[in-house]
CSV table of C-alpha atoms in Angstrom, one decimal:
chain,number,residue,atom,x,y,z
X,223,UNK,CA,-0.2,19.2,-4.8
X,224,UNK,CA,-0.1,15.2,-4.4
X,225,UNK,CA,-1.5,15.8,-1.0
X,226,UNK,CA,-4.9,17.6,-2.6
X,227,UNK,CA,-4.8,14.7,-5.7
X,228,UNK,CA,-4.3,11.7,-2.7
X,229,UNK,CA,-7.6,13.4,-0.9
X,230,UNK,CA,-9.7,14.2,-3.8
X,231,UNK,CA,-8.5,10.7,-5.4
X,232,UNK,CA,-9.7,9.4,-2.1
X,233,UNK,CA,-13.1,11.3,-1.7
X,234,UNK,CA,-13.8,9.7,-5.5
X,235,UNK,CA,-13.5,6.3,-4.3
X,236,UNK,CA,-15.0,6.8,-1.3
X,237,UNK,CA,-18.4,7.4,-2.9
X,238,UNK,CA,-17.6,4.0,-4.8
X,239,UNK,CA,-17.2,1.9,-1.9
X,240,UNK,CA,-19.7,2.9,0.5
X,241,UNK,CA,-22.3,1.3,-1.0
X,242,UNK,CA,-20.7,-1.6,-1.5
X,243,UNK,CA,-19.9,-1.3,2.1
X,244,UNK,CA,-23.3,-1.4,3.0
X,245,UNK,CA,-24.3,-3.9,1.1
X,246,UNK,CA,-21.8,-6.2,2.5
X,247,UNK,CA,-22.5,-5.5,6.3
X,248,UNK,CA,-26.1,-5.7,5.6
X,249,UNK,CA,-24.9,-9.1,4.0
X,250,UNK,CA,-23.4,-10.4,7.3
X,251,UNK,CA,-20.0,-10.0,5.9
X,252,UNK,CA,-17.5,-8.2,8.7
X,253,UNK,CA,-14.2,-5.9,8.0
X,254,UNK,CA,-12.2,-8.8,9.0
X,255,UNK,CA,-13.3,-11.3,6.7
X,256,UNK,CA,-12.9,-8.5,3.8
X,257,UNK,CA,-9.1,-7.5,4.8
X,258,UNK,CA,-8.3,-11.4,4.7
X,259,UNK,CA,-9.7,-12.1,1.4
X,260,UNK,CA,-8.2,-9.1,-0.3
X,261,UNK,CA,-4.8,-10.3,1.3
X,262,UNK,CA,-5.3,-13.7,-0.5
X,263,UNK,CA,-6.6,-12.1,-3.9
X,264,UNK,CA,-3.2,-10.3,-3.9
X,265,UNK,CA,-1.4,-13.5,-3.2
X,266,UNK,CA,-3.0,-15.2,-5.9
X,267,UNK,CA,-2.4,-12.4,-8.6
X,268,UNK,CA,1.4,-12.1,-7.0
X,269,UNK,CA,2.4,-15.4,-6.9
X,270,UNK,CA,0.2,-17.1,-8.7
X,271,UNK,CA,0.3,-14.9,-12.2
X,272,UNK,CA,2.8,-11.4,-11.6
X,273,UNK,CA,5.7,-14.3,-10.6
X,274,UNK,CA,5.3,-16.3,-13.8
X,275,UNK,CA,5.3,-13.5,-16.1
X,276,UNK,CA,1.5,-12.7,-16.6
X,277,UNK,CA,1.7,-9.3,-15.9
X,278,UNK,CA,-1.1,-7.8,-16.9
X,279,UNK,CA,-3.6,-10.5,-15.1
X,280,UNK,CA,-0.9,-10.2,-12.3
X,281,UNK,CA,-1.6,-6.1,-12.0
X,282,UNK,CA,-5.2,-6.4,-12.4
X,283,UNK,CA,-6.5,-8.9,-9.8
X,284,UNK,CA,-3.5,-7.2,-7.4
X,285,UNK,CA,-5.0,-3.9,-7.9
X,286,UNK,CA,-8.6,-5.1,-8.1
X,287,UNK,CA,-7.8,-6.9,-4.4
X,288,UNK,CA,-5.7,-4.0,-3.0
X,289,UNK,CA,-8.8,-1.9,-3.2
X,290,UNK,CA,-10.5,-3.8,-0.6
X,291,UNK,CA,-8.1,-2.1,2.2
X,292,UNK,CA,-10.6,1.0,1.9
X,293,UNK,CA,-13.3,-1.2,1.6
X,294,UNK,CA,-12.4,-2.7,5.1
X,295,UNK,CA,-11.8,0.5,6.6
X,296,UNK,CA,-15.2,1.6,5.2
X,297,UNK,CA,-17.1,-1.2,7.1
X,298,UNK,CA,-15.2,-0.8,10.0
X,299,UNK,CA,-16.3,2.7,10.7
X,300,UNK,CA,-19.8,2.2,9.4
X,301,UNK,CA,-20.4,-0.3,12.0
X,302,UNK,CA,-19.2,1.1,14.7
X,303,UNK,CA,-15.0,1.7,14.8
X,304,UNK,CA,-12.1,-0.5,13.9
X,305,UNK,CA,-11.5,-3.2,17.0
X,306,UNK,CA,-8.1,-3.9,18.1
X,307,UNK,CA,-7.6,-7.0,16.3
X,308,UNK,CA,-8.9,-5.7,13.2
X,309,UNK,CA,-6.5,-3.2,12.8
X,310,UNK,CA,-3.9,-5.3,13.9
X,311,UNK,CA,-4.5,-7.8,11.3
X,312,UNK,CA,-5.2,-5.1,9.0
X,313,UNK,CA,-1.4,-4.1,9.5
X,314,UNK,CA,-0.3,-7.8,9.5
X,315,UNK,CA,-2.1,-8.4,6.5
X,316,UNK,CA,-1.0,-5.1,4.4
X,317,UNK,CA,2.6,-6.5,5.2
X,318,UNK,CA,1.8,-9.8,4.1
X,319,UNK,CA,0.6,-8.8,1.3
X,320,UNK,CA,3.2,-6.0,0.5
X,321,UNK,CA,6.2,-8.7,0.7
X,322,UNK,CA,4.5,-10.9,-2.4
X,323,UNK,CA,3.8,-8.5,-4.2
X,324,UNK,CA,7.2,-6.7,-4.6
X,325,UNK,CA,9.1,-10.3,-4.1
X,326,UNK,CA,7.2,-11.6,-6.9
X,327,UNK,CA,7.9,-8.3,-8.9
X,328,UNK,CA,11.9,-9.1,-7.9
X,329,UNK,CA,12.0,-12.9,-8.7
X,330,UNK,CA,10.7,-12.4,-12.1
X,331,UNK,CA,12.6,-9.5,-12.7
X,332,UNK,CA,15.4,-11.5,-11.7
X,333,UNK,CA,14.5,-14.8,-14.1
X,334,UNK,CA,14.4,-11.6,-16.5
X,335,UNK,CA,18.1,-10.8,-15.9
X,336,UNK,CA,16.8,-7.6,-15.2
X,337,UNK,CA,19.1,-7.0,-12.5
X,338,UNK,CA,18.6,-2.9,-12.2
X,339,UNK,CA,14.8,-3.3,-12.0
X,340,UNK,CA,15.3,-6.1,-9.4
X,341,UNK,CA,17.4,-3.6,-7.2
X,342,UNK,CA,14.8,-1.2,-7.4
X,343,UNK,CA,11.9,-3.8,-6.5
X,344,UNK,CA,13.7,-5.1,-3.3
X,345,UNK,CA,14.7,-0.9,-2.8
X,346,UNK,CA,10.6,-1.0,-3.0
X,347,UNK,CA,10.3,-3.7,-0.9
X,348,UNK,CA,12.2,-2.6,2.4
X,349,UNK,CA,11.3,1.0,1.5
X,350,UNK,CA,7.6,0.1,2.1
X,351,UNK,CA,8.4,-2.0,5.1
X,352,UNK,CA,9.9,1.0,6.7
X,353,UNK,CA,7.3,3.5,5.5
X,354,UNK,CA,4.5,1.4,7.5
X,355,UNK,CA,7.5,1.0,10.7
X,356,UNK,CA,8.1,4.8,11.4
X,357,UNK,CA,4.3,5.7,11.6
X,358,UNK,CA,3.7,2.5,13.9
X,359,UNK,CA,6.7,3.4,16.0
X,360,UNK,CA,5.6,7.1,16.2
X,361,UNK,CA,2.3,6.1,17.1
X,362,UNK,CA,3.2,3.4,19.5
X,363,UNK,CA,5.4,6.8,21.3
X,364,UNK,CA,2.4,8.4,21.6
X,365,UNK,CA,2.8,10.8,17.9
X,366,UNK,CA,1.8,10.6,14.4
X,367,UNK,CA,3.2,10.1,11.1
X,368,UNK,CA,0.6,10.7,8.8
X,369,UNK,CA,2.2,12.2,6.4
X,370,UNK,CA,4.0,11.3,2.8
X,371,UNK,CA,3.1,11.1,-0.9
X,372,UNK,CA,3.5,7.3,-1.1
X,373,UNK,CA,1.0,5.6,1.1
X,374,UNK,CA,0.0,2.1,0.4
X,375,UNK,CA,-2.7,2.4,-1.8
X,376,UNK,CA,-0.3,4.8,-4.0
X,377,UNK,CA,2.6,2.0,-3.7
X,378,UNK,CA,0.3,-0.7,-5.1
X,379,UNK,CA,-1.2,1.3,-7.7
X,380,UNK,CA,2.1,2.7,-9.1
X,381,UNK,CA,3.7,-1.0,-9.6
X,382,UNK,CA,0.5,-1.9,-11.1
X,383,UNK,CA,-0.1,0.0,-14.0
X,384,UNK,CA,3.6,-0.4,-14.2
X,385,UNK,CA,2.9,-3.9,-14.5
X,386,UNK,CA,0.1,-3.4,-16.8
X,387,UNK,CA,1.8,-1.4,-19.4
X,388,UNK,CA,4.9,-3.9,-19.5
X,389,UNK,CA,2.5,-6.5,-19.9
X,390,UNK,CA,1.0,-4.9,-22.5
X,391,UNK,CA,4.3,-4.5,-24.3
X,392,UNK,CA,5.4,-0.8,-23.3
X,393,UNK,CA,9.2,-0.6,-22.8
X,394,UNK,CA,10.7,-0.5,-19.7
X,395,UNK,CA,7.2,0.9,-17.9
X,396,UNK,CA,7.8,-1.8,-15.0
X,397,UNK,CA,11.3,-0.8,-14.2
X,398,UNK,CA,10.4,3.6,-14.4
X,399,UNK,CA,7.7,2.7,-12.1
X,400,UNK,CA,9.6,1.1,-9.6
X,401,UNK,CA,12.8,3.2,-9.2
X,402,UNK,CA,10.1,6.2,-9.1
X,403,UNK,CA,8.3,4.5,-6.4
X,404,UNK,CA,12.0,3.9,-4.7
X,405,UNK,CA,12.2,7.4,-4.6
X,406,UNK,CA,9.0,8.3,-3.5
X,407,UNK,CA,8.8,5.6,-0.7
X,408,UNK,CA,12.2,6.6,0.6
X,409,UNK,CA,11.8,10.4,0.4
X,410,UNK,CA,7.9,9.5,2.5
X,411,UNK,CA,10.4,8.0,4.7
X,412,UNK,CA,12.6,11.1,5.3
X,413,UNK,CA,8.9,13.3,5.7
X,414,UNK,CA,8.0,10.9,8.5
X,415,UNK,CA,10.8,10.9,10.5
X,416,UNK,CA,11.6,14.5,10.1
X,417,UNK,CA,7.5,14.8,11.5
X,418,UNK,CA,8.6,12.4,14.2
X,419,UNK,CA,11.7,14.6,15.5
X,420,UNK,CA,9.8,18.1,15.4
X,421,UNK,CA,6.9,16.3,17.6
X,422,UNK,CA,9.7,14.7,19.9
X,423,UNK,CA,11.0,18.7,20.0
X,424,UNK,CA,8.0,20.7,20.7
X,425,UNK,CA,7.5,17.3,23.8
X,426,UNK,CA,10.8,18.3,25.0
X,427,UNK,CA,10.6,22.2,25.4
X,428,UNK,CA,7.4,21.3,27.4
């Protein structure tokens, strides 16, 4: 069931960006220079406002910005395939970007005294880290991982409107959010690998 809402969820937005992909390339704008501003709009609404306390500008200009890894991906294909340096510095950036905003969720969490919801943003944070290593590891063996209910775009948007809601004054909503997303992102990691080992066994009886 959260496999058919990611795709449908996906298809939705796809016919939102690809316009505004178009528009863009025909612009003289390229993927690249889209995946490294979005990195820097997260940063900004991370560190610069979700660190300090501003949570609902801090969620909104961090989910606004996270959307632009589809928009990337969109230009990339319509002009022709991701390169090999844009989809390494696609990773690099998504990891970047990643690390400030669940360290920024943790150190004001942490100014907070908030110490449960701080476990569960730095749970987040290596949780996501090692979401992103298994499928590059698999893939680097020559498999796949592509599989798991907490993807990045689902990460983001889950500590966002978590975000939001606090900000807006709902009780605890940051804190649910993240220790469901600990789950999530740890269980994604237990689909991966277990998706890893039955490829490495069907290599082996070969």
């Amino acid at each position: 069931m959260a496999k058919i809402f990611q795709v449908t969820a996906r298809a939705g937005m796809t016919r939102v960006v690809e316009p505004v992909a178009r528009g863009l390339l025909r612009a003289g704008v390229s993927p690249n220079a889209v995946t490294v501003t979005g990195t820097l709009g997260v940063l900004v609404g991370a560190l610069g406002f979700g660190a300090r306390g501003h949570l609902v500008a801090g969620a909104l200009i961090v989910t606004v910005f996270a959307l632009t890894d589809l928009l990337d991906g969109t230009m990339a294909r319509m002009s022709g395939g991701s390169t090999r340096f844009g989809a390494f510095l696609d990773s690099s950036m998504d990891r970047i970007a990643d690390s400030a905003v669940f360290g920024a969720v943790a150190y004001w969490l942490a100014t907070q005294g908030d110490h449960a919801g701080t476990a569960a943003a730095l749970i987040c944070l290596a949780a996501g880290g090692l979401v992103s290593y298994v499928k590059a590891r698999a893939e680097g063996l020559g498999m796949t991982a592509n599989v798991g209910v907490a993807e990045r775009t689902e990460r983001l948007l889950i500590v966002g409107v978590g975000g939001l809601l606090t900000g807006l004054g709902v009780p605890l909503a940051l804190e649910i959010a993240l220790w469901l997303l600990a789950a999530v992102s740890i269980f994604t990691v237990g689909q991966r690998m277990a998706h890893v080992y039955r490829q490495a066994q069907l290599v082996g009886r070969e």
